[in-house]
Amino acid sequence: MYAYLTLDVDPDFTGKSRAWEKAKEGIHRCLGLFKEFSLQESITWFVNNAELEFTSRRSNHLSKLCDGEIALHLHLDRPEWSGNYYCLPEREEDIYAAIKKEKEKLESWTTENLGREVICFRSGDLLTSEKLFAALNRLGIKIDSSMPSQFDWSLKEIGRRILCQMPPSVKLAVSRILVNKHAYPTLPLGVGPFMIGRVLEMPIHIYAGGDNLKKGIKWLKKRTAEQVKRGVRELVIYWHPHEILGKEKIFSDYIEYLFERGFNFRKMGDYLGNSHTRKSK
Ligand SMILES: [Zn+2]
């Protein structure tokens, strides 16, 4: 069994003006944690380069992540790409152009500095659609990891599924009223990797952040055991670097638990045999 620790490197909007400071501190703490377990080379970093400008302003921080895999993370539901929060752009061409631009930016940096391409993508707020997958296929993305395997028939999940079918105007109205407003498509529990055209979808099984983090280590262990029981052998876990702040114990306990359960750790690209090693200087 393999576990994939994947981190969405976003600005932390809960802190507003300190968005980057908290992200930076989170990255630092996560790197420390991974070093403790010798996992630096097994991490997939989904970098939000559009909002954090790593390639132009913070490349020294990007360099620190390079023992792992650099992947692309993009919030297409935010301005400049979409006028509607929590909705993807309407036109496939707009989705294609936005991802292409950001992929090229990040890839020109990884190619020059590491001799690697960017092959993995995760959509912001886990928003996916047929048009998104069509664009990813055209762009030569090899692995997408945007679809959570989390539908468990709870009221929250049923509500999310209904909202997901609604037109953008309804989603927007509801998002203004409810705190948990993310209307993204979900998969049932226990779903493993599958192909969408030429793109391998690697579903997310555990979100170790947000409200789930409030439920603590017990919930993380329980949900992990449930996913394994349903047949998951490639366990994809994600959180945002800043979510580790003040919660280090939960994360180190969870990694220890995964070792105890017999998981090996690797990067997403390793699943396809696309194991990148750092270019020797
Ligand atoms: Zn994000």
PDB file of C-alpha atoms and ligand atoms in Angstrom:
ATOM      1  CA  MET A   1       0.000   0.000   0.000  1.00  0.00           C
ATOM      2  CA  TYR A   2       1.165   3.498  -0.797  1.00  0.00           C
ATOM      3  CA  ALA A   3       0.373   6.796   0.851  1.00  0.00           C
ATOM      4  CA  TYR A   4       0.748  10.056  -1.054  1.00  0.00           C
ATOM      5  CA  LEU A   5       1.192  13.169   1.064  1.00  0.00           C
ATOM      6  CA  THR A   6       0.093  16.025  -1.166  1.00  0.00           C
ATOM      7  CA  LEU A   7       0.069  19.654  -0.044  1.00  0.00           C
ATOM      8  CA  ASP A   8      -1.772  22.558  -1.638  1.00  0.00           C
ATOM      9  CA  VAL A   9       0.544  25.524  -1.225  1.00  0.00           C
ATOM     10  CA  ASP A  10      -2.008  28.347  -1.093  1.00  0.00           C
ATOM     11  CA  PRO A  11      -2.053  31.750   0.557  1.00  0.00           C
ATOM     12  CA  ASP A  12      -3.870  31.476   3.889  1.00  0.00           C
ATOM     13  CA  PHE A  13      -6.940  33.655   3.445  1.00  0.00           C
ATOM     14  CA  THR A  14      -8.108  33.134   7.010  1.00  0.00           C
ATOM     15  CA  GLY A  15      -5.315  35.449   8.081  1.00  0.00           C
ATOM     16  CA  LYS A  16      -5.876  38.083   5.328  1.00  0.00           C
ATOM     17  CA  SER A  17      -2.829  40.354   5.376  1.00  0.00           C
ATOM     18  CA  ARG A  18      -0.576  37.656   6.739  1.00  0.00           C
ATOM     19  CA  ALA A  19      -1.594  35.230   3.989  1.00  0.00           C
ATOM     20  CA  TRP A  20       1.943  34.628   2.767  1.00  0.00           C
ATOM     21  CA  GLU A  21       3.591  34.789   6.208  1.00  0.00           C
ATOM     22  CA  LYS A  22       1.432  31.954   7.497  1.00  0.00           C
ATOM     23  CA  ALA A  23       1.921  29.907   4.337  1.00  0.00           C
ATOM     24  CA  LYS A  24       5.679  30.391   4.654  1.00  0.00           C
ATOM     25  CA  GLU A  25       5.705  29.351   8.297  1.00  0.00           C
ATOM     26  CA  GLY A  26       3.536  26.341   7.413  1.00  0.00           C
ATOM     27  CA  ILE A  27       5.920  25.234   4.646  1.00  0.00           C
ATOM     28  CA  HIS A  28       8.824  25.524   7.089  1.00  0.00           C
ATOM     29  CA  ARG A  29       7.059  23.395   9.733  1.00  0.00           C
ATOM     30  CA  CYS A  30       5.926  20.791   7.195  1.00  0.00           C
ATOM     31  CA  LEU A  31       9.463  20.448   5.846  1.00  0.00           C
ATOM     32  CA  GLY A  32      10.682  19.922   9.418  1.00  0.00           C
ATOM     33  CA  LEU A  33       8.067  17.232   9.987  1.00  0.00           C
ATOM     34  CA  PHE A  34       8.885  15.416   6.750  1.00  0.00           C
ATOM     35  CA  LYS A  35      12.599  15.523   7.539  1.00  0.00           C
ATOM     36  CA  GLU A  36      11.892  13.895  10.898  1.00  0.00           C
ATOM     37  CA  PHE A  37      10.335  10.939   9.059  1.00  0.00           C
ATOM     38  CA  SER A  38      12.784  11.069   6.094  1.00  0.00           C
ATOM     39  CA  LEU A  39       9.883  11.755   3.752  1.00  0.00           C
ATOM     40  CA  GLN A  40      11.227  14.855   1.930  1.00  0.00           C
ATOM     41  CA  GLU A  41      11.549  12.957  -1.341  1.00  0.00           C
ATOM     42  CA  SER A  42       8.054  11.462  -1.110  1.00  0.00           C
ATOM     43  CA  ILE A  43       5.977  14.652  -0.990  1.00  0.00           C
ATOM     44  CA  THR A  44       3.908  16.148  -3.813  1.00  0.00           C
ATOM     45  CA  TRP A  45       3.632  19.946  -3.553  1.00  0.00           C
ATOM     46  CA  PHE A  46       0.700  21.436  -5.469  1.00  0.00           C
ATOM     47  CA  VAL A  47       1.966  24.960  -5.904  1.00  0.00           C
ATOM     48  CA  ASN A  48      -0.433  27.882  -6.335  1.00  0.00           C
ATOM     49  CA  ASN A  49       2.019  29.862  -8.394  1.00  0.00           C
ATOM     50  CA  ALA A  50      -0.611  32.264  -9.756  1.00  0.00           C
ATOM     51  CA  GLU A  51      -1.354  33.690  -6.320  1.00  0.00           C
ATOM     52  CA  LEU A  52       1.940  33.197  -4.501  1.00  0.00           C
ATOM     53  CA  GLU A  53       4.234  34.073  -7.427  1.00  0.00           C
ATOM     54  CA  PHE A  54       6.897  31.546  -6.526  1.00  0.00           C
ATOM     55  CA  THR A  55       8.620  31.561  -9.916  1.00  0.00           C
ATOM     56  CA  SER A  56       8.959  35.344 -10.059  1.00  0.00           C
ATOM     57  CA  ARG A  57       9.236  36.477  -6.422  1.00  0.00           C
ATOM     58  CA  ARG A  58       9.765  33.499  -4.132  1.00  0.00           C
ATOM     59  CA  SER A  59      11.916  31.039  -6.033  1.00  0.00           C
ATOM     60  CA  ASN A  60      14.144  30.510  -2.989  1.00  0.00           C
ATOM     61  CA  HIS A  61      11.101  29.002  -1.257  1.00  0.00           C
ATOM     62  CA  LEU A  62      10.229  26.911  -4.297  1.00  0.00           C
ATOM     63  CA  SER A  63      13.766  25.504  -4.212  1.00  0.00           C
ATOM     64  CA  LYS A  64      13.128  24.172  -0.715  1.00  0.00           C
ATOM     65  CA  LEU A  65      10.308  21.957  -1.996  1.00  0.00           C
ATOM     66  CA  CYS A  66      12.323  20.406  -4.793  1.00  0.00           C
ATOM     67  CA  ASP A  67      13.309  17.196  -3.017  1.00  0.00           C
ATOM     68  CA  GLY A  68       9.681  16.273  -3.603  1.00  0.00           C
ATOM     69  CA  GLU A  69       7.551  16.734  -6.693  1.00  0.00           C
ATOM     70  CA  ILE A  70       6.435  20.152  -7.937  1.00  0.00           C
ATOM     71  CA  ALA A  71       2.853  20.042  -9.228  1.00  0.00           C
ATOM     72  CA  LEU A  72       0.411  22.721 -10.384  1.00  0.00           C
ATOM     73  CA  HIS A  73      -2.470  24.066  -8.310  1.00  0.00           C
ATOM     74  CA  LEU A  74      -4.783  26.703  -9.750  1.00  0.00           C
ATOM     75  CA  HIS A  75      -7.944  28.369  -8.428  1.00  0.00           C
ATOM     76  CA  LEU A  76      -9.943  28.903 -11.589  1.00  0.00           C
ATOM     77  CA  ASP A  77     -12.900  30.028  -9.478  1.00  0.00           C
ATOM     78  CA  ARG A  78     -11.268  33.298  -8.500  1.00  0.00           C
ATOM     79  CA  PRO A  79     -10.852  36.501 -10.443  1.00  0.00           C
ATOM     80  CA  GLU A  80      -9.251  36.923 -13.080  1.00  0.00           C
ATOM     81  CA  TRP A  81     -10.549  33.644 -14.471  1.00  0.00           C
ATOM     82  CA  SER A  82     -14.100  33.488 -13.211  1.00  0.00           C
ATOM     83  CA  GLY A  83     -16.556  36.105 -12.045  1.00  0.00           C
ATOM     84  CA  ASN A  84     -18.342  33.468  -9.998  1.00  0.00           C
ATOM     85  CA  TYR A  85     -16.747  32.183  -6.847  1.00  0.00           C
ATOM     86  CA  TYR A  86     -16.904  28.393  -6.556  1.00  0.00           C
ATOM     87  CA  CYS A  87     -17.598  27.954 -10.282  1.00  0.00           C
ATOM     88  CA  LEU A  88     -15.203  27.110 -13.084  1.00  0.00           C
ATOM     89  CA  PRO A  89     -15.154  29.378 -16.149  1.00  0.00           C
ATOM     90  CA  GLU A  90     -17.986  28.610 -18.581  1.00  0.00           C
ATOM     91  CA  ARG A  91     -15.869  28.055 -21.680  1.00  0.00           C
ATOM     92  CA  GLU A  92     -13.384  25.196 -22.152  1.00  0.00           C
ATOM     93  CA  GLU A  93     -11.079  27.539 -24.066  1.00  0.00           C
ATOM     94  CA  ASP A  94     -10.838  29.858 -21.051  1.00  0.00           C
ATOM     95  CA  ILE A  95     -10.012  26.937 -18.751  1.00  0.00           C
ATOM     96  CA  TYR A  96      -7.437  25.656 -21.244  1.00  0.00           C
ATOM     97  CA  ALA A  97      -5.761  29.063 -21.669  1.00  0.00           C
ATOM     98  CA  ALA A  98      -5.579  29.745 -17.923  1.00  0.00           C
ATOM     99  CA  ILE A  99      -4.017  26.381 -17.069  1.00  0.00           C
ATOM    100  CA  LYS A 100      -1.663  26.554 -20.069  1.00  0.00           C
ATOM    101  CA  LYS A 101      -0.323  29.937 -18.967  1.00  0.00           C
ATOM    102  CA  GLU A 102       0.337  28.832 -15.384  1.00  0.00           C
ATOM    103  CA  LYS A 103       1.709  25.431 -16.401  1.00  0.00           C
ATOM    104  CA  GLU A 104       4.205  27.087 -18.719  1.00  0.00           C
ATOM    105  CA  LYS A 105       5.341  29.516 -16.037  1.00  0.00           C
ATOM    106  CA  LEU A 106       5.919  26.808 -13.441  1.00  0.00           C
ATOM    107  CA  GLU A 107       7.370  24.395 -15.963  1.00  0.00           C
ATOM    108  CA  SER A 108       9.894  26.850 -17.338  1.00  0.00           C
ATOM    109  CA  TRP A 109      11.233  27.153 -13.782  1.00  0.00           C
ATOM    110  CA  THR A 110      11.257  23.402 -13.048  1.00  0.00           C
ATOM    111  CA  THR A 111      12.808  22.604 -16.424  1.00  0.00           C
ATOM    112  CA  GLU A 112      15.570  25.133 -16.007  1.00  0.00           C
ATOM    113  CA  ASN A 113      16.347  24.383 -12.379  1.00  0.00           C
ATOM    114  CA  LEU A 114      15.497  20.712 -12.055  1.00  0.00           C
ATOM    115  CA  GLY A 115      15.216  19.243 -15.521  1.00  0.00           C
ATOM    116  CA  ARG A 116      11.637  18.162 -14.801  1.00  0.00           C
ATOM    117  CA  GLU A 117       8.269  18.723 -16.382  1.00  0.00           C
ATOM    118  CA  VAL A 118       5.081  19.472 -14.466  1.00  0.00           C
ATOM    119  CA  ILE A 119       2.830  16.432 -14.862  1.00  0.00           C
ATOM    120  CA  CYS A 120       0.347  16.688 -11.951  1.00  0.00           C
ATOM    121  CA  PHE A 121      -2.562  19.085 -11.470  1.00  0.00           C
ATOM    122  CA  ARG A 122      -5.061  19.862  -8.718  1.00  0.00           C
ATOM    123  CA  SER A 123      -8.009  22.191  -9.244  1.00  0.00           C
ATOM    124  CA  GLY A 124      -8.694  24.908  -6.652  1.00  0.00           C
ATOM    125  CA  ASP A 125     -11.634  24.167  -4.333  1.00  0.00           C
ATOM    126  CA  LEU A 126     -11.692  20.715  -5.997  1.00  0.00           C
ATOM    127  CA  LEU A 127     -13.886  22.012  -8.809  1.00  0.00           C
ATOM    128  CA  THR A 128     -14.006  19.694 -11.784  1.00  0.00           C
ATOM    129  CA  SER A 129     -16.090  19.338 -14.941  1.00  0.00           C
ATOM    130  CA  GLU A 130     -15.991  17.605 -18.303  1.00  0.00           C
ATOM    131  CA  LYS A 131     -14.552  20.783 -19.775  1.00  0.00           C
ATOM    132  CA  LEU A 132     -11.739  20.824 -17.221  1.00  0.00           C
ATOM    133  CA  PHE A 133     -10.788  17.238 -18.024  1.00  0.00           C
ATOM    134  CA  ALA A 134     -10.945  17.953 -21.759  1.00  0.00           C
ATOM    135  CA  ALA A 135      -8.503  20.831 -21.197  1.00  0.00           C
ATOM    136  CA  LEU A 136      -6.173  18.698 -19.035  1.00  0.00           C
ATOM    137  CA  ASN A 137      -6.114  16.033 -21.763  1.00  0.00           C
ATOM    138  CA  ARG A 138      -5.185  18.632 -24.375  1.00  0.00           C
ATOM    139  CA  LEU A 139      -2.455  20.049 -22.134  1.00  0.00           C
ATOM    140  CA  GLY A 140      -0.708  16.719 -21.626  1.00  0.00           C
ATOM    141  CA  ILE A 141      -1.288  16.652 -17.856  1.00  0.00           C
ATOM    142  CA  LYS A 142      -0.619  13.050 -16.829  1.00  0.00           C
ATOM    143  CA  ILE A 143      -2.159  12.972 -13.358  1.00  0.00           C
ATOM    144  CA  ASP A 144      -5.073  14.933 -11.955  1.00  0.00           C
ATOM    145  CA  SER A 145      -5.887  14.796  -8.262  1.00  0.00           C
ATOM    146  CA  SER A 146      -8.923  17.016  -7.876  1.00  0.00           C
ATOM    147  CA  MET A 147     -11.745  14.567  -7.150  1.00  0.00           C
ATOM    148  CA  PRO A 148     -12.333  13.634  -3.513  1.00  0.00           C
ATOM    149  CA  SER A 149     -13.506  10.117  -2.683  1.00  0.00           C
ATOM    150  CA  GLN A 150     -15.629  11.230   0.263  1.00  0.00           C
ATOM    151  CA  PHE A 151     -19.342  10.804  -0.466  1.00  0.00           C
ATOM    152  CA  ASP A 152     -20.630   8.962   2.614  1.00  0.00           C
ATOM    153  CA  TRP A 153     -24.385   9.672   2.538  1.00  0.00           C
ATOM    154  CA  SER A 154     -24.054  12.207   5.367  1.00  0.00           C
ATOM    155  CA  LEU A 155     -26.411  15.209   5.170  1.00  0.00           C
ATOM    156  CA  LYS A 156     -23.494  17.481   4.379  1.00  0.00           C
ATOM    157  CA  GLU A 157     -22.452  15.335   1.425  1.00  0.00           C
ATOM    158  CA  ILE A 158     -26.005  14.942   0.131  1.00  0.00           C
ATOM    159  CA  GLY A 159     -26.438  18.731   0.341  1.00  0.00           C
ATOM    160  CA  ARG A 160     -23.184  19.255  -1.507  1.00  0.00           C
ATOM    161  CA  ARG A 161     -24.240  16.875  -4.274  1.00  0.00           C
ATOM    162  CA  ILE A 162     -27.579  18.638  -4.755  1.00  0.00           C
ATOM    163  CA  LEU A 163     -25.937  22.065  -4.773  1.00  0.00           C
ATOM    164  CA  CYS A 164     -23.410  20.828  -7.295  1.00  0.00           C
ATOM    165  CA  GLN A 165     -26.184  20.258  -9.858  1.00  0.00           C
ATOM    166  CA  MET A 166     -27.534  23.788  -9.466  1.00  0.00           C
ATOM    167  CA  PRO A 167     -26.850  26.648 -11.884  1.00  0.00           C
ATOM    168  CA  PRO A 168     -23.997  29.063 -10.993  1.00  0.00           C
ATOM    169  CA  SER A 169     -26.387  31.760  -9.740  1.00  0.00           C
ATOM    170  CA  VAL A 170     -27.842  29.383  -7.124  1.00  0.00           C
ATOM    171  CA  LYS A 171     -24.376  28.179  -6.085  1.00  0.00           C
ATOM    172  CA  LEU A 172     -23.288  31.767  -5.653  1.00  0.00           C
ATOM    173  CA  ALA A 173     -26.368  32.685  -3.612  1.00  0.00           C
ATOM    174  CA  VAL A 174     -25.941  29.662  -1.344  1.00  0.00           C
ATOM    175  CA  SER A 175     -22.232  30.311  -0.983  1.00  0.00           C
ATOM    176  CA  ARG A 176     -23.063  33.710   0.467  1.00  0.00           C
ATOM    177  CA  ILE A 177     -25.364  32.224   3.088  1.00  0.00           C
ATOM    178  CA  LEU A 178     -23.611  29.032   4.138  1.00  0.00           C
ATOM    179  CA  VAL A 179     -20.180  28.689   5.636  1.00  0.00           C
ATOM    180  CA  ASN A 180     -19.516  25.373   3.970  1.00  0.00           C
ATOM    181  CA  LYS A 181     -20.240  26.442   0.451  1.00  0.00           C
ATOM    182  CA  HIS A 182     -17.968  24.362  -1.668  1.00  0.00           C
ATOM    183  CA  ALA A 183     -20.115  22.687  -4.319  1.00  0.00           C
ATOM    184  CA  TYR A 184     -17.601  20.363  -5.935  1.00  0.00           C
ATOM    185  CA  PRO A 185     -18.258  16.926  -7.456  1.00  0.00           C
ATOM    186  CA  THR A 186     -17.371  14.008  -5.201  1.00  0.00           C
ATOM    187  CA  LEU A 187     -16.803  10.280  -5.642  1.00  0.00           C
ATOM    188  CA  PRO A 188     -17.979   7.513  -3.293  1.00  0.00           C
ATOM    189  CA  LEU A 189     -15.603   6.254  -0.614  1.00  0.00           C
ATOM    190  CA  GLY A 190     -13.051   3.648  -1.668  1.00  0.00           C
ATOM    191  CA  VAL A 191     -12.369   4.795  -5.236  1.00  0.00           C
ATOM    192  CA  GLY A 192      -8.883   4.084  -6.599  1.00  0.00           C
ATOM    193  CA  PRO A 193      -7.031   5.618  -9.584  1.00  0.00           C
ATOM    194  CA  PHE A 194      -8.874   5.564 -12.943  1.00  0.00           C
ATOM    195  CA  MET A 195      -8.409   7.058 -16.391  1.00  0.00           C
ATOM    196  CA  ILE A 196     -10.266  10.070 -17.786  1.00  0.00           C
ATOM    197  CA  GLY A 197      -9.118   9.983 -21.376  1.00  0.00           C
ATOM    198  CA  ARG A 198      -5.316  10.075 -21.205  1.00  0.00           C
ATOM    199  CA  VAL A 199      -5.304  11.632 -17.724  1.00  0.00           C
ATOM    200  CA  LEU A 200      -4.956   9.432 -14.669  1.00  0.00           C
ATOM    201  CA  GLU A 201      -7.318  10.571 -11.920  1.00  0.00           C
ATOM    202  CA  MET A 202      -5.911   9.890  -8.458  1.00  0.00           C
ATOM    203  CA  PRO A 203      -8.808  10.602  -6.084  1.00  0.00           C
ATOM    204  CA  ILE A 204      -8.224  12.277  -2.742  1.00  0.00           C
ATOM    205  CA  HIS A 205      -9.117  10.040   0.223  1.00  0.00           C
ATOM    206  CA  ILE A 206      -8.282  12.103   3.261  1.00  0.00           C
ATOM    207  CA  TYR A 207      -8.420  15.869   3.750  1.00  0.00           C
ATOM    208  CA  ALA A 208      -6.320  16.389   6.867  1.00  0.00           C
ATOM    209  CA  GLY A 209      -7.333  20.018   7.312  1.00  0.00           C
ATOM    210  CA  GLY A 210     -10.267  22.369   7.859  1.00  0.00           C
ATOM    211  CA  ASP A 211     -13.175  20.922   9.838  1.00  0.00           C
ATOM    212  CA  ASN A 212     -11.687  17.425   9.616  1.00  0.00           C
ATOM    213  CA  LEU A 213      -8.668  18.588  11.580  1.00  0.00           C
ATOM    214  CA  LYS A 214     -10.997  19.764  14.340  1.00  0.00           C
ATOM    215  CA  LYS A 215     -12.263  16.176  14.609  1.00  0.00           C
ATOM    216  CA  GLY A 216      -8.694  15.172  15.474  1.00  0.00           C
ATOM    217  CA  ILE A 217      -6.508  12.135  15.039  1.00  0.00           C
ATOM    218  CA  LYS A 218      -9.314   9.695  15.862  1.00  0.00           C
ATOM    219  CA  TRP A 219     -11.286  10.773  12.796  1.00  0.00           C
ATOM    220  CA  LEU A 220      -8.216  10.636  10.540  1.00  0.00           C
ATOM    221  CA  LYS A 221      -7.470   7.078  11.648  1.00  0.00           C
ATOM    222  CA  LYS A 222     -11.101   5.995  11.364  1.00  0.00           C
ATOM    223  CA  ARG A 223     -11.579   7.447   7.872  1.00  0.00           C
ATOM    224  CA  THR A 224      -8.258   5.954   6.727  1.00  0.00           C
ATOM    225  CA  ALA A 225      -9.251   2.502   8.031  1.00  0.00           C
ATOM    226  CA  GLU A 226     -12.605   2.830   6.258  1.00  0.00           C
ATOM    227  CA  GLN A 227     -10.970   3.738   2.934  1.00  0.00           C
ATOM    228  CA  VAL A 228      -8.580   0.778   3.245  1.00  0.00           C
ATOM    229  CA  LYS A 229     -11.462  -1.546   4.106  1.00  0.00           C
ATOM    230  CA  ARG A 230     -13.212  -0.442   0.926  1.00  0.00           C
ATOM    231  CA  GLY A 231     -10.179  -1.422  -1.107  1.00  0.00           C
ATOM    232  CA  VAL A 232      -8.008   1.713  -1.310  1.00  0.00           C
ATOM    233  CA  ARG A 233      -4.368   0.769  -1.866  1.00  0.00           C
ATOM    234  CA  GLU A 234      -3.170   4.145  -3.171  1.00  0.00           C
ATOM    235  CA  LEU A 235      -4.146   6.488  -0.369  1.00  0.00           C
ATOM    236  CA  VAL A 236      -4.080  10.173  -1.302  1.00  0.00           C
ATOM    237  CA  ILE A 237      -3.953  12.627   1.601  1.00  0.00           C
ATOM    238  CA  TYR A 238      -3.952  16.392   1.388  1.00  0.00           C
ATOM    239  CA  TRP A 239      -3.748  19.498   3.508  1.00  0.00           C
ATOM    240  CA  HIS A 240      -2.497  23.078   3.249  1.00  0.00           C
ATOM    241  CA  PRO A 241       0.902  23.859   4.801  1.00  0.00           C
ATOM    242  CA  HIS A 242      -0.502  26.532   7.144  1.00  0.00           C
ATOM    243  CA  GLU A 243      -2.936  24.002   8.637  1.00  0.00           C
ATOM    244  CA  ILE A 244      -0.084  22.346  10.493  1.00  0.00           C
ATOM    245  CA  LEU A 245       0.493  25.418  12.678  1.00  0.00           C
ATOM    246  CA  GLY A 246      -0.345  24.563  16.266  1.00  0.00           C
ATOM    247  CA  LYS A 247      -1.391  21.047  15.199  1.00  0.00           C
ATOM    248  CA  GLU A 248       1.995  19.386  14.648  1.00  0.00           C
ATOM    249  CA  LYS A 249       1.177  16.557  17.048  1.00  0.00           C
ATOM    250  CA  ILE A 250      -1.853  15.406  15.031  1.00  0.00           C
ATOM    251  CA  PHE A 251       0.177  15.296  11.827  1.00  0.00           C
ATOM    252  CA  SER A 252       3.128  13.443  13.316  1.00  0.00           C
ATOM    253  CA  ASP A 253       0.770  10.972  15.042  1.00  0.00           C
ATOM    254  CA  TYR A 254      -1.017  10.429  11.741  1.00  0.00           C
ATOM    255  CA  ILE A 255       2.189   9.764   9.797  1.00  0.00           C
ATOM    256  CA  GLU A 256       3.263   7.336  12.500  1.00  0.00           C
ATOM    257  CA  TYR A 257      -0.104   5.596  12.206  1.00  0.00           C
ATOM    258  CA  LEU A 258       0.314   5.261   8.423  1.00  0.00           C
ATOM    259  CA  PHE A 259       3.730   3.644   8.947  1.00  0.00           C
ATOM    260  CA  GLU A 260       2.218   1.267  11.505  1.00  0.00           C
ATOM    261  CA  ARG A 261      -0.512   0.276   9.036  1.00  0.00           C
ATOM    262  CA  GLY A 262       2.177  -0.714   6.559  1.00  0.00           C
ATOM    263  CA  PHE A 263       2.022   2.186   4.117  1.00  0.00           C
ATOM    264  CA  ASN A 264       5.017   3.160   2.024  1.00  0.00           C
ATOM    265  CA  PHE A 265       5.221   6.768   0.937  1.00  0.00           C
ATOM    266  CA  ARG A 266       5.798   8.072  -2.542  1.00  0.00           C
ATOM    267  CA  LYS A 267       5.181  10.981  -4.897  1.00  0.00           C
ATOM    268  CA  MET A 268       2.266  10.954  -7.325  1.00  0.00           C
ATOM    269  CA  GLY A 269       4.521  10.729 -10.376  1.00  0.00           C
ATOM    270  CA  ASP A 270       6.005   7.513  -8.958  1.00  0.00           C
ATOM    271  CA  TYR A 271       2.708   5.765  -9.672  1.00  0.00           C
ATOM    272  CA  LEU A 272       3.413   6.203 -13.386  1.00  0.00           C
ATOM    273  CA  GLY A 273       7.096   5.406 -13.016  1.00  0.00           C
ATOM    274  CA  ASN A 274       7.788   9.084 -13.494  1.00  0.00           C
ATOM    275  CA  SER A 275      10.142   9.258 -10.578  1.00  0.00           C
ATOM    276  CA  HIS A 276      12.115  12.439 -10.840  1.00  0.00           C
ATOM    277  CA  THR A 277      15.450  12.778  -9.226  1.00  0.00           C
ATOM    278  CA  ARG A 278      17.032  16.129  -8.647  1.00  0.00           C
ATOM    279  CA  LYS A 279      19.306  17.110 -11.518  1.00  0.00           C
ATOM    280  CA  SER A 280      22.895  16.828 -10.372  1.00  0.00           C
ATOM    281  CA  LYS A 281      24.851  20.030 -10.615  1.00  0.00           C
TER     282      LYS A 281
HETATM  283 ZN    ZN B   1      -6.202  25.720  -3.093  1.00  0.00          ZN
END
